[in-house]
XYZ file of C-alpha atoms in Angstrom:
480
model
C 36.941 76.826 96.760
C 39.337 78.190 98.844
C 41.850 74.989 98.766
C 41.239 74.977 94.727
C 42.869 78.911 94.517
C 45.166 77.587 96.929
C 47.199 75.270 94.307
C 46.741 77.362 91.914
C 48.691 79.892 93.479
C 51.367 77.169 94.296
C 51.541 75.911 90.729
C 51.989 79.269 89.896
C 55.175 80.150 91.805
C 56.221 76.672 90.356
C 56.133 76.986 86.750
C 58.218 79.089 85.346
C 60.741 76.748 87.663
C 59.739 73.854 86.197
C 59.404 75.406 82.490
C 63.143 76.613 83.131
C 64.599 73.381 83.732
C 62.869 71.657 80.783
C 63.627 74.196 78.467
C 67.473 74.307 80.021
C 67.770 70.937 80.606
C 66.127 68.699 78.377
C 68.547 65.412 78.765
C 72.831 64.374 77.305
C 74.075 67.652 76.293
C 75.666 66.971 72.771
C 79.526 66.608 72.599
C 81.265 69.998 72.050
C 84.263 69.464 70.420
C 87.904 70.473 71.622
C 88.612 74.250 72.026
C 92.310 74.333 70.499
C 94.287 76.549 72.697
C 98.227 77.177 71.830
C 101.268 74.855 73.690
C 102.320 77.580 76.220
C 104.187 75.002 77.257
C 106.434 74.761 74.347
C 107.464 78.710 74.098
C 110.077 80.313 75.105
C 110.523 83.164 76.328
C 112.584 85.863 73.870
C 115.726 87.283 75.862
C 118.083 89.632 74.942
C 121.563 88.691 74.132
C 123.613 88.680 76.834
C 127.917 89.417 76.485
C 130.695 89.093 79.245
C 133.279 90.361 78.636
C 136.911 87.856 77.827
C 139.229 88.987 81.413
C 141.807 86.305 80.347
C 144.068 89.262 77.990
C 143.455 92.569 80.627
C 147.249 93.787 80.359
C 147.787 95.865 83.980
C 148.145 99.314 83.111
C 147.163 100.880 86.549
C 146.838 104.499 87.632
C 144.556 106.628 89.231
C 141.381 107.271 88.208
C 139.211 111.087 89.866
C 135.371 110.302 90.467
C 133.456 114.088 90.547
C 131.156 113.610 93.691
C 131.962 117.795 93.931
C 128.645 119.077 91.117
C 125.547 117.443 92.988
C 126.357 113.970 90.549
C 122.923 112.068 89.863
C 124.685 108.995 90.564
C 125.609 106.954 93.192
C 128.617 104.345 93.191
C 126.914 101.609 93.206
C 124.998 102.462 89.270
C 128.580 102.277 87.140
C 129.722 98.536 89.560
C 130.784 97.114 85.921
C 133.021 100.303 85.140
C 134.888 100.003 88.492
C 135.642 96.179 87.887
C 136.997 96.391 85.184
C 139.552 99.992 85.939
C 139.856 97.541 89.299
C 140.798 94.129 86.782
C 143.343 96.596 85.241
C 144.912 97.775 88.129
C 143.919 101.603 88.817
C 141.772 102.668 91.670
C 139.366 104.805 91.733
C 139.184 108.280 94.517
C 136.011 110.629 94.669
C 136.860 114.564 94.446
C 134.568 116.423 96.568
C 136.638 120.035 97.582
C 137.401 121.457 94.182
C 140.184 123.202 95.969
C 141.612 120.233 95.728
C 141.542 119.438 92.634
C 144.864 120.638 90.647
C 146.955 119.216 92.925
C 144.923 115.932 92.362
C 145.447 115.131 89.027
C 148.855 115.409 88.976
C 148.671 112.012 89.927
C 145.347 111.440 88.214
C 145.053 109.232 84.563
C 141.957 109.914 84.575
C 139.118 112.272 85.649
C 135.420 111.164 85.248
C 131.593 113.205 85.594
C 128.307 111.826 85.817
C 125.172 114.074 85.563
C 126.646 117.019 87.635
C 123.952 120.076 88.080
C 126.537 122.629 88.903
C 128.347 124.512 87.283
C 132.192 123.648 86.089
C 134.162 127.470 87.641
C 136.720 128.537 85.457
C 139.839 127.909 86.903
C 137.885 123.673 87.614
C 138.032 123.643 83.687
C 141.739 125.408 83.122
C 142.644 123.135 85.388
C 140.963 119.812 83.672
C 142.358 121.802 80.422
C 145.657 121.932 81.212
C 145.182 118.507 82.025
C 144.411 116.804 79.220
C 147.418 118.677 77.550
C 149.776 116.865 79.615
C 148.292 113.989 78.454
C 145.354 112.789 81.089
C 142.055 112.103 79.778
C 138.065 112.662 80.911
C 135.129 110.803 80.685
C 131.784 112.922 81.242
C 127.929 110.666 81.785
C 125.133 112.860 81.415
C 121.927 111.082 81.233
C 118.058 111.937 80.161
C 115.788 110.655 82.868
C 118.268 112.954 86.063
C 117.064 116.026 87.844
C 116.908 117.420 90.843
C 114.225 119.710 92.012
C 114.444 123.070 92.180
C 111.547 125.570 93.033
C 110.035 129.101 91.616
C 110.583 131.656 93.931
C 107.287 133.531 92.980
C 104.868 130.004 93.033
C 106.672 127.924 94.189
C 106.047 125.109 91.848
C 107.921 122.061 90.721
C 111.001 122.899 88.473
C 113.513 120.355 86.729
C 116.642 120.773 86.841
C 119.079 118.093 84.232
C 122.281 118.226 83.868
C 122.720 119.724 80.313
C 124.428 123.198 82.306
C 126.917 121.803 84.170
C 127.773 119.551 81.410
C 128.593 121.704 78.567
C 129.580 124.653 81.111
C 133.010 122.733 80.722
C 132.453 120.758 77.832
C 133.181 124.245 75.878
C 136.766 124.154 75.738
C 136.513 120.960 73.068
C 134.232 122.089 71.028
C 131.452 118.737 72.835
C 127.647 120.530 73.175
C 124.798 118.103 75.074
C 121.266 118.571 73.445
C 118.705 119.168 75.950
C 116.973 116.036 74.146
C 116.743 112.835 75.040
C 116.813 110.128 71.552
C 114.282 107.354 71.019
C 112.950 104.905 68.299
C 109.917 103.703 68.092
C 110.377 100.939 65.033
C 113.571 99.397 66.460
C 114.510 99.315 69.735
C 115.869 96.811 73.076
C 112.619 96.779 74.468
C 111.208 100.205 74.705
C 110.987 103.281 72.037
C 113.059 105.368 74.107
C 116.487 102.239 74.645
C 117.826 102.892 71.623
C 120.600 100.975 70.002
C 123.752 101.838 67.914
C 125.261 100.257 64.881
C 127.322 102.401 63.524
C 130.429 103.931 64.895
C 133.446 105.855 64.627
C 136.458 104.145 64.478
C 138.391 104.474 67.340
C 139.696 101.862 70.103
C 137.144 103.193 72.457
C 135.039 101.040 69.567
C 137.077 98.259 68.780
C 134.628 95.369 68.447
C 131.832 96.539 68.494
C 128.548 95.819 65.918
C 125.949 96.498 68.554
C 125.299 99.072 71.958
C 122.265 99.949 73.389
C 121.796 102.705 75.401
C 118.943 103.592 77.765
C 116.938 107.149 78.022
C 120.354 108.985 76.306
C 120.595 112.228 75.265
C 122.596 113.424 71.846
C 125.996 114.575 71.506
C 127.682 116.858 68.933
C 130.919 118.240 68.052
C 132.110 120.892 65.471
C 135.622 119.364 65.149
C 134.895 115.826 66.514
C 134.389 112.219 65.942
C 130.185 110.884 66.564
C 131.496 107.458 68.141
C 128.221 106.085 68.624
C 125.462 107.039 65.097
C 122.437 105.096 64.444
C 120.277 104.314 62.038
C 117.955 107.542 60.556
C 115.185 105.979 62.805
C 116.501 107.358 66.106
C 115.178 110.774 66.945
C 115.268 113.543 68.593
C 112.880 114.849 71.225
C 113.731 118.877 70.485
C 112.088 118.057 67.040
C 111.193 114.161 66.003
C 113.525 114.232 63.378
C 116.972 112.854 63.292
C 120.199 114.641 62.929
C 123.430 112.607 61.808
C 125.800 115.250 63.170
C 124.455 114.155 66.419
C 125.099 110.790 68.669
C 124.809 108.802 70.896
C 128.837 110.200 72.137
C 130.877 111.716 71.051
C 135.151 111.936 71.535
C 136.619 115.252 71.359
C 139.178 116.476 68.525
C 142.355 115.784 70.662
C 140.932 111.824 71.803
C 141.063 113.390 75.209
C 137.790 114.053 75.898
C 135.306 111.361 76.221
C 131.645 111.859 75.912
C 127.899 109.712 76.781
C 124.642 110.337 76.788
C 123.762 108.071 79.133
C 125.309 105.700 81.252
C 122.769 103.410 82.685
C 124.104 101.192 79.868
C 127.292 100.237 83.443
C 124.881 99.160 85.882
C 123.528 95.274 85.784
C 121.949 94.557 83.836
C 122.309 96.524 81.278
C 125.979 96.322 81.021
C 125.689 92.804 80.150
C 123.547 93.720 76.959
C 124.382 94.139 73.302
C 128.270 94.662 73.328
C 127.052 96.976 76.656
C 130.157 95.151 78.383
C 133.230 95.096 75.507
C 132.157 98.636 75.144
C 133.284 99.056 78.915
C 136.175 97.173 78.827
C 137.525 100.181 75.736
C 136.348 102.457 78.480
C 138.862 101.315 81.446
C 141.362 101.261 78.609
C 140.896 104.097 77.290
C 141.421 105.925 80.462
C 144.581 103.915 82.077
C 146.104 103.718 78.745
C 146.768 107.569 79.560
C 150.014 108.811 80.618
C 150.677 112.542 81.618
C 153.710 114.229 80.035
C 156.517 114.439 83.452
C 157.526 118.387 83.973
C 157.388 120.815 86.045
C 153.728 121.184 85.657
C 153.286 117.668 87.957
C 155.221 119.451 90.583
C 156.210 118.333 93.116
C 154.668 114.596 91.453
C 158.108 114.690 89.339
C 159.204 110.856 89.480
C 157.562 107.905 88.629
C 160.080 105.689 90.650
C 159.800 104.881 94.893
C 163.670 106.061 95.656
C 164.953 108.461 94.600
C 168.751 109.115 94.590
C 170.308 112.287 95.235
C 173.637 113.208 94.772
C 175.253 116.864 96.228
C 177.648 118.139 93.964
C 181.501 118.222 95.654
C 181.458 121.412 96.293
C 178.614 122.317 97.787
C 179.798 121.936 102.509
C 177.696 119.632 103.807
C 176.471 122.815 106.999
C 174.517 121.406 109.829
C 171.927 123.863 108.501
C 172.841 121.968 105.204
C 171.647 118.586 107.019
C 168.762 119.810 108.584
C 167.434 121.331 105.034
C 167.834 117.547 103.791
C 166.301 115.653 106.737
C 162.882 118.280 106.071
C 163.315 117.240 102.792
C 163.234 113.866 103.369
C 160.179 114.151 106.066
C 158.666 116.445 102.665
C 159.208 113.313 100.076
C 158.098 110.279 102.473
C 154.504 112.224 103.245
C 154.753 112.036 99.236
C 155.677 108.463 99.176
C 159.554 108.365 97.855
C 161.907 107.687 99.982
C 165.855 109.623 99.376
C 168.720 107.494 98.888
C 172.271 109.866 99.006
C 174.807 108.918 96.637
C 178.149 109.699 96.343
C 179.023 109.647 92.194
C 176.216 111.225 89.438
C 174.037 107.812 89.056
C 173.466 107.541 85.908
C 169.887 105.735 85.158
C 166.898 105.935 87.854
C 165.462 109.410 89.120
C 168.309 111.176 90.891
C 167.509 115.422 92.683
C 171.212 116.926 91.914
C 172.257 119.406 94.600
C 175.014 122.429 93.930
C 176.294 125.749 93.098
C 176.140 128.029 90.090
C 179.827 127.727 90.718
C 180.161 124.016 89.755
C 178.031 122.652 87.502
C 180.388 120.335 85.438
C 178.282 117.077 86.515
C 175.405 117.906 84.920
C 176.146 120.417 82.470
C 173.850 117.903 79.688
C 171.265 118.437 81.581
C 171.659 122.530 81.469
C 172.612 121.897 77.357
C 168.796 120.418 77.082
C 167.057 123.281 79.059
C 168.705 125.859 77.172
C 169.998 127.678 79.768
C 173.723 129.267 80.525
C 175.672 130.453 83.808
C 176.670 133.629 83.048
C 178.698 135.169 85.564
C 176.475 136.913 87.569
C 173.370 136.264 85.323
C 170.754 132.857 84.365
C 170.185 133.113 80.542
C 167.306 130.914 79.575
C 164.301 130.170 76.633
C 161.305 131.062 77.741
C 162.435 133.395 80.818
C 165.338 135.895 79.478
C 169.001 136.774 81.360
C 168.082 136.569 85.525
C 170.666 137.816 87.712
C 171.686 135.199 89.309
C 172.205 136.945 93.213
C 169.195 136.187 94.860
C 167.482 133.243 92.224
C 167.683 129.843 93.102
C 167.348 126.959 89.314
C 165.085 124.317 88.811
C 166.024 122.077 85.812
C 163.971 118.868 85.218
C 164.907 116.270 82.582
C 163.404 112.964 81.855
C 163.862 110.449 79.624
C 163.828 106.298 79.671
C 166.453 106.248 82.379
C 164.244 108.088 84.968
C 163.896 111.939 85.215
C 166.071 113.911 86.571
C 165.357 116.782 89.488
C 168.484 119.850 89.226
C 168.864 122.811 91.958
C 171.361 125.251 91.210
C 171.630 128.545 93.443
C 174.165 131.559 94.661
C 175.731 130.891 98.875
C 174.671 127.951 100.969
C 172.176 129.943 102.738
C 170.190 130.013 98.735
C 170.539 126.346 98.459
C 169.264 125.801 101.146
C 166.544 127.579 101.005
C 165.411 126.229 97.405
C 165.654 122.894 98.806
C 162.923 124.263 100.529
C 160.842 124.588 97.883
C 160.756 120.491 97.193
C 156.945 120.231 98.933
C 153.643 121.259 98.778
C 152.455 123.917 95.990
C 156.732 124.825 96.517
C 156.574 127.269 93.535
C 154.926 129.942 94.086
C 157.832 131.789 94.540
C 159.296 130.755 90.829
C 158.180 131.319 87.432
C 157.634 128.009 85.391
C 158.194 126.360 81.739
C 157.402 122.478 81.991
C 161.422 121.529 82.134
C 162.761 125.159 83.969
C 162.156 127.253 86.872
C 163.921 130.251 88.028
C 162.457 130.516 91.912
C 163.284 133.521 94.516
C 165.058 132.587 97.818
C 167.069 135.301 98.897
C 168.601 138.849 98.702
C 170.260 140.037 95.500
C 172.724 142.745 96.672
C 172.360 143.576 92.933
C 170.593 145.750 92.639
C 172.344 148.838 94.603
C 175.090 150.600 93.338
C 177.879 151.277 96.107
C 180.192 153.163 94.094
C 180.654 157.158 95.129
C 180.184 158.723 92.019
C 177.847 160.448 92.850
C 177.957 160.766 96.542
C 181.156 162.152 95.908
C 181.715 166.278 96.083
C 182.811 168.054 94.678
C 185.730 170.046 95.639
C 185.061 174.527 95.811
C 188.593 176.113 94.207
C 189.464 178.459 97.060
C 191.219 182.446 96.773
C 194.370 182.574 98.320
C 194.829 184.303 101.060
C 196.429 188.017 101.086
C 199.734 188.348 102.062
C 199.925 190.841 104.517
C 201.800 194.509 104.094
C 204.408 195.793 105.472
C 203.607 198.981 107.843
C 206.260 201.547 108.830
C 205.989 200.394 111.785
C 207.545 197.350 110.802
C-alpha cells in the first residue's frame, strides 16, 4: 500500500512536466515566413556639406592683428585656429594684448583689433583709444557667445551666478550704436542638427558676405543696431529666447555704419569642425580680408610710427652746424629709431622720394617751403602762424610738420636755436609728443626758454627827476 502511494506521488510530480512538454513540443513546428528587415548595409549616413577655402587666389596683405586677452575673455586661442590660419595665409600675424596700458601704443601699428567673449567692461580710455583707431582707418571684430560665461557667487547666499559677455561687449559697442542682446537664437523647424544651431541665408551686401549662400552659427546671440547693417539675417522661424519671437531688426551679425566694426553673436563657427560646415569657411576667409585690408591714415596721431619703409633718409639743412652736441643728439636719435625697426641713412641733398626726416632752423626753410605751405604754416619774424593753433611765439618752441603721399612720408623738425634743435630731436622716441600740442599734420613742442615773455625796456624803471630849488645867493653884509 505504501509503495502505491509512493508511485502516485512520483507521478504527480512528473505529470505536469510531461503535460507541459507534450503541449509545447508537439512535433516539428510549421515553417514561419521570414521577417523582412531594412537593408542597413545599404544605408548612407546623411552628412553636412563640407566646404574648404580656396587659397589659390589669396592676396598677401600683411599687417598685425591684436587679440584681446585683457578682459577675462572666455575662449582659448586654439578655438580660432581657422581664422588664425586665414590671416597667416595672407601674411598677417597675431599679437595678444593683456596690458591695457599698452593698448594705445599697440594700436598705432595694428591693422585690426579682435575681442572674443569679454567678461570685464572696457574703460572709457580704452573705448576712446579704439574709437580713435577706427577713425584712423583701423577695424575691430567683436565675437560673443551665448554658451560662454564665468561663475560668480552671491555675497549673501553664496549661490552661483553666471556672468556672460553681453555687458562687457556693449560697454565697447555703444560708441558705434551697436548692442548685443542677452539671449540665444533658435529654430525648431530648420536648423543644422540642433535647434540652437541656426542657419542664415539672407545677407547684407558687403565684402564680408561676398559669395555666401548659407551660414550656420552655434549658440548665437542676436545683435542689433539703429544705424548699422545686418550682415546675417535668417528666416522668420529664427526666434529669440527673450520673447520666442522673430525680430527683423536683429540678426546674427552687424556691421557698423562706418564699416569699421563687425560684431558676431557666435564664435564657435571659427573652430573645427564647424568652420567647414555650410559656407562658414568662405565667411572666415572674408573676415581675414576685411581686417587685413584696413590701413591707418598716416599722421602724427601714430607718432613715432610715421614711416612706411624701413630705411629713413635724414637731411640736415645747410644752416645747421654739426656740433658735438648735435652729433650726440643724432646718435640718440639713431638708437631710438633702431628700437622702432627703422634704419637711418644720412644724405647731403634734399630727397624727392621715400621716407625722409628733415632737421633745420626757422631761419632757412627754402628746401621745405612746399611742406610748410601744404600744412598751412607760416613762419614770421617772431611767430609761428598755424591754422590749427593760431599764432605761437617762435622763442622756446619747436615745430613738427608731417606730410605723406604716394612718394613717401616726410617729417620736418624746425626750431630757433641750436639748443632748441637738439631738444626737439629728443622727441623722436616713445611718447615724445607729451609736451606738444598736436594735430594730424602739425605739432608745436616746448623745447626751451621763452625770453619773449620778458620786457627789458626801462620805460617803467626810469626815475622821474624831481625839480630842485635854486640855492639862495648869499646876502652882502656891512662887514663885507
